[in-house]
């Protein structure tokens, strides 16, 4: 059974969207290449979450993903291309990727761009600015670490809002906030796993930021930080559940299954209130 914030079958909306795209006029922006093999490859893991997690929450099945696939691949792979370009220009604070305006223009031409999606994209640009400052040697504050870990999720925010627009469901900001916090925690867990690789690449990493701020106390401080985020998430779910019990329960069940599938419990994991964490490596005190 699938649950949606509105009791309706969204299948016909999927078909309507496909017909609208096929009938739309191709613009010059839609012909501009914005992705590479690298960005396509990097986008796959995030795109997997759409049919497995977000689609069932909104009354869609995994089969529907193929109908949306060109659009979602374009968005996510373009964002990863932008991300890579900013990392390659980490020493140039004036750098602006030309693909940002292409992404905006294409979504606008498809009647999918709005103020909320623009805000998500602006948060992504703030994230790139924070990355540039951190990688230039700045010692972060816990506030900047929080913002970086939150704004790093901007691509999921864009994808979920696009999905809601496609199926004609209004934004439920309370539920979107729950999803954002959940993604924030998941991305921090990925940063723990990628810690050594990100040091070698000199890119932003939540645990790396904690090490620069707290030194040898970083593992303890990071656990505290994740625990606080998880507590906040559980409180948000509890409040949302009062008026949306079915959707809240389905969210919890899907999230638990995906976490177990992608990060199975082992002797090297440390559960926090049901959250499965990877082993936190010893901090490297970079000079």
Coordinates of C-alpha atoms in Angstrom, one line a residue:
X1 CA 0.0 0.0 0.0
X2 CA 1.2 3.5 -0.7
X3 CA 0.3 6.7 1.1
X4 CA 0.2 10.2 -0.1
X5 CA -0.7 13.5 1.6
X6 CA -3.8 13.5 -0.6
X7 CA -6.0 10.4 -1.1
X8 CA -5.8 10.1 -4.9
X9 CA -4.2 8.1 -7.6
X10 CA -1.4 10.0 -9.1
X11 CA -0.8 7.7 -12.1
X12 CA -2.8 9.8 -14.6
X13 CA -0.7 12.9 -13.6
X14 CA 2.4 11.0 -14.6
X15 CA 1.0 10.3 -18.0
X16 CA -0.2 13.9 -18.4
X17 CA 3.3 15.1 -17.6
X18 CA 4.9 12.9 -20.2
X19 CA 2.5 14.1 -22.8
X20 CA 3.1 17.8 -21.9
X21 CA 6.9 17.3 -22.2
X22 CA 6.6 15.6 -25.5
X23 CA 4.4 18.5 -26.8
X24 CA 6.7 21.2 -25.4
X25 CA 8.8 23.4 -27.6
X26 CA 12.5 22.7 -27.5
X27 CA 14.4 25.8 -26.4
X28 CA 18.1 26.7 -26.9
X29 CA 18.8 26.0 -23.2
X30 CA 17.4 22.5 -23.5
X31 CA 20.1 21.8 -26.2
X32 CA 23.0 22.9 -24.0
X33 CA 25.1 19.9 -22.7
X34 CA 25.4 20.2 -18.9
X35 CA 26.5 16.7 -17.8
X36 CA 29.5 14.4 -18.1
X37 CA 29.9 10.7 -17.6
X38 CA 31.3 11.5 -14.1
X39 CA 28.3 13.4 -13.0
X40 CA 26.0 10.7 -14.4
X41 CA 27.8 8.1 -12.4
X42 CA 27.8 10.2 -9.2
X43 CA 24.1 10.9 -9.5
X44 CA 23.0 7.3 -9.5
X45 CA 23.1 6.7 -5.8
X46 CA 20.9 9.7 -5.1
X47 CA 18.5 8.9 -7.9
X48 CA 18.0 5.5 -6.5
X49 CA 16.3 7.1 -3.4
X50 CA 13.6 8.6 -5.5
X51 CA 11.7 5.5 -6.6
X52 CA 12.6 3.5 -3.5
X53 CA 11.7 6.2 -0.9
X54 CA 10.0 9.3 -2.3
X55 CA 7.8 7.8 -4.9
X56 CA 5.9 5.5 -2.5
X57 CA 5.3 8.4 -0.1
X58 CA 3.4 10.2 -2.9
X59 CA 1.3 7.4 -4.3
X60 CA 3.7 6.4 -7.1
X61 CA 5.4 3.1 -7.9
X62 CA 9.0 2.4 -9.0
X63 CA 7.7 1.8 -12.5
X64 CA 6.7 5.5 -12.8
X65 CA 10.4 6.5 -12.5
X66 CA 11.1 5.6 -16.1
X67 CA 8.6 8.2 -17.2
X68 CA 10.3 10.9 -15.1
X69 CA 13.8 9.6 -15.7
X70 CA 15.1 12.1 -18.3
X71 CA 14.1 15.1 -16.1
X72 CA 15.4 13.7 -12.8
X73 CA 18.7 12.6 -14.4
X74 CA 19.1 15.9 -16.0
X75 CA 18.6 17.8 -12.7
X76 CA 20.7 15.6 -10.5
X77 CA 23.6 15.0 -12.9
X78 CA 23.7 18.7 -13.7
X79 CA 23.9 19.5 -10.0
X80 CA 26.8 17.0 -9.6
X81 CA 28.5 18.6 -12.6
X82 CA 28.1 22.0 -10.9
X83 CA 29.5 20.5 -7.7
X84 CA 32.5 19.1 -9.4
X85 CA 33.2 22.4 -11.1
X86 CA 33.2 24.2 -7.8
X87 CA 35.5 21.7 -6.3
X88 CA 37.9 22.1 -9.3
X89 CA 37.8 25.8 -8.7
X90 CA 38.1 25.7 -4.9
X91 CA 40.8 28.4 -4.9
X92 CA 38.7 30.8 -7.0
X93 CA 35.9 32.4 -4.8
X94 CA 34.7 34.3 -7.9
X95 CA 33.9 31.2 -9.9
X96 CA 30.3 30.8 -11.0
X97 CA 29.2 27.7 -13.0
X98 CA 27.5 28.5 -16.2
X99 CA 25.3 25.4 -15.8
X100 CA 23.4 27.1 -12.9
X101 CA 21.6 29.4 -15.3
X102 CA 20.9 26.6 -17.8
X103 CA 19.3 24.5 -15.0
X104 CA 17.2 27.5 -13.9
X105 CA 16.2 28.3 -17.5
X106 CA 15.2 24.7 -18.5
X107 CA 13.1 24.3 -15.3
X108 CA 11.5 27.6 -16.0
X109 CA 10.6 26.7 -19.6
X110 CA 9.1 23.5 -18.3
X111 CA 7.0 25.5 -15.8
X112 CA 8.7 23.8 -12.9
X113 CA 10.8 26.6 -11.4
X114 CA 9.5 28.7 -8.5
X115 CA 10.6 30.7 -5.6
X116 CA 11.0 27.7 -3.3
X117 CA 13.1 25.8 -5.8
X118 CA 15.1 29.0 -6.3
X119 CA 15.7 29.1 -2.5
X120 CA 16.9 25.5 -2.5
X121 CA 19.4 26.4 -5.3
X122 CA 20.6 29.5 -3.4
X123 CA 21.3 27.3 -0.4
X124 CA 23.4 25.1 -2.6
X125 CA 25.4 28.2 -3.6
X126 CA 25.9 29.0 0.1
X127 CA 27.1 25.5 0.6
X128 CA 29.7 26.0 -2.2
X129 CA 30.8 29.2 -0.6
X130 CA 31.2 27.5 2.8
X131 CA 33.2 24.8 1.1
X132 CA 35.6 27.3 -0.5
X133 CA 36.2 29.0 2.9
X134 CA 36.8 25.8 4.7
X135 CA 39.1 24.4 2.1
X136 CA 41.1 27.7 2.1
X137 CA 41.9 26.9 5.8
X138 CA 39.2 28.7 7.8
X139 CA 38.4 27.2 11.2
X140 CA 34.6 26.6 11.1
X141 CA 32.1 27.3 13.8
X142 CA 29.4 24.8 14.8
X143 CA 26.9 27.0 13.1
X144 CA 28.8 26.9 9.8
X145 CA 29.1 23.1 10.1
X146 CA 25.3 22.8 10.7
X147 CA 24.6 25.0 7.7
X148 CA 27.0 23.2 5.4
X149 CA 25.6 19.8 6.4
X150 CA 22.0 21.1 5.8
X151 CA 22.6 23.0 2.6
X152 CA 24.5 20.0 1.2
X153 CA 21.0 18.4 0.9
X154 CA 19.8 21.1 -1.5
X155 CA 19.6 18.6 -4.5
X156 CA 17.2 16.4 -2.6
X157 CA 15.1 19.5 -1.8
X158 CA 14.9 20.4 -5.5
X159 CA 14.1 16.8 -6.6
X160 CA 11.3 16.4 -4.1
X161 CA 9.7 19.8 -4.8
X162 CA 9.9 19.0 -8.6
X163 CA 8.2 15.7 -7.9
X164 CA 5.4 17.4 -6.0
X165 CA 4.9 19.9 -8.8
X166 CA 4.7 17.1 -11.4
X167 CA 1.9 15.3 -9.5
X168 CA 0.2 18.6 -8.7
X169 CA 0.5 18.3 -4.9
X170 CA 1.2 21.5 -2.9
X171 CA 4.3 21.7 -0.8
X172 CA 3.8 20.5 2.8
X173 CA 6.7 22.4 4.4
X174 CA 6.4 20.4 7.7
X175 CA 6.9 17.1 5.8
X176 CA 9.6 18.6 3.6
X177 CA 11.5 19.6 6.7
X178 CA 11.3 16.1 8.1
X179 CA 12.7 14.8 4.8
X180 CA 15.5 17.4 4.8
X181 CA 16.7 16.5 8.3
X182 CA 16.6 12.8 7.4
X183 CA 18.8 13.5 4.4
X184 CA 21.1 15.7 6.4
X185 CA 21.8 12.8 8.9
X186 CA 22.3 10.4 6.0
X187 CA 24.8 12.7 4.3
X188 CA 26.8 13.1 7.5
X189 CA 27.0 9.3 7.7
X190 CA 28.3 9.2 4.2
X191 CA 30.9 11.9 5.1
X192 CA 32.1 9.7 7.9
X193 CA 32.7 6.9 5.4
X194 CA 34.3 9.2 2.9
X195 CA 36.5 11.0 5.5
X196 CA 40.0 9.9 4.3
X197 CA 39.0 10.2 0.6
X198 CA 37.7 13.8 1.1
X199 CA 40.9 14.8 2.9
X200 CA 42.9 13.6 0.0
X201 CA 40.7 15.5 -2.4
X202 CA 40.6 18.6 -0.1
X203 CA 36.8 18.9 -0.2
X204 CA 34.4 19.7 2.5
X205 CA 33.3 17.0 4.9
X206 CA 31.3 17.3 8.1
X207 CA 33.6 15.1 10.2
X208 CA 36.6 16.9 8.7
X209 CA 35.1 20.2 9.8
X210 CA 34.6 18.8 13.3
X211 CA 38.2 17.7 13.5
X212 CA 39.4 21.1 12.6
X213 CA 37.2 22.7 15.2
X214 CA 37.5 20.2 18.1
X215 CA 40.7 18.3 17.4
X216 CA 40.9 14.9 19.1
X217 CA 37.5 15.5 20.7
X218 CA 35.9 15.5 17.3
X219 CA 34.4 11.9 17.4
X220 CA 32.6 12.6 20.7
X221 CA 31.4 16.0 19.4
X222 CA 30.2 14.6 16.1
X223 CA 28.2 11.9 17.9
X224 CA 26.6 14.5 20.1
X225 CA 25.8 16.6 17.0
X226 CA 24.2 13.6 15.2
X227 CA 22.3 12.6 18.3
X228 CA 20.8 16.2 18.5
X229 CA 19.8 16.0 14.8
X230 CA 18.2 12.6 15.3
X231 CA 16.3 13.8 18.4
X232 CA 15.1 16.8 16.4
X233 CA 14.0 14.5 13.6
X234 CA 12.0 12.3 16.0
X235 CA 10.3 15.3 17.4
X236 CA 9.3 16.5 14.0
X237 CA 7.9 13.1 13.1
X238 CA 6.0 13.0 16.3
X239 CA 4.4 16.4 15.7
X240 CA 3.6 15.5 12.1
X241 CA 2.1 12.2 13.1
X242 CA -0.8 13.9 15.0
X243 CA -2.5 15.0 11.8
X244 CA -0.8 12.6 9.3
X245 CA -0.5 9.3 11.0
X246 CA -0.4 7.1 7.9
X247 CA 2.2 9.1 6.0
X248 CA 4.3 9.5 9.1
X249 CA 4.3 5.8 9.8
X250 CA 5.0 5.0 6.2
X251 CA 8.0 7.4 6.2
X252 CA 9.4 5.8 9.4
X253 CA 9.0 2.3 7.9
X254 CA 10.6 3.2 4.5
X255 CA 13.4 5.1 6.1
X256 CA 14.2 2.2 8.4
X257 CA 14.3 -0.3 5.6
X258 CA 16.5 1.9 3.4
X259 CA 19.0 2.5 6.2
X260 CA 19.2 -1.2 6.9
X261 CA 19.6 -2.0 3.2
X262 CA 22.3 0.6 2.5
X263 CA 24.1 0.6 5.9
X264 CA 23.6 -2.9 7.5
X265 CA 24.3 -3.3 11.2
X266 CA 27.7 -4.8 11.9
X267 CA 30.2 -4.9 14.8
X268 CA 31.6 -1.6 13.5
X269 CA 28.3 0.3 13.7
X270 CA 27.0 2.3 16.6
X271 CA 23.2 2.6 16.8
X272 CA 21.7 5.9 18.1
X273 CA 18.0 5.6 18.7
X274 CA 17.6 3.2 15.8
X275 CA 20.0 5.2 13.6
X276 CA 22.8 3.0 12.2
X277 CA 26.1 4.8 12.2
X278 CA 29.4 3.8 10.4
X279 CA 32.5 3.5 12.5
X280 CA 34.0 7.0 13.1
X281 CA 37.7 6.9 12.1
X282 CA 40.5 8.3 14.3
X283 CA 40.8 12.1 13.6
X284 CA 43.6 13.3 11.4
X285 CA 45.0 16.6 12.7
X286 CA 45.8 18.3 9.4
X287 CA 48.5 21.0 9.6

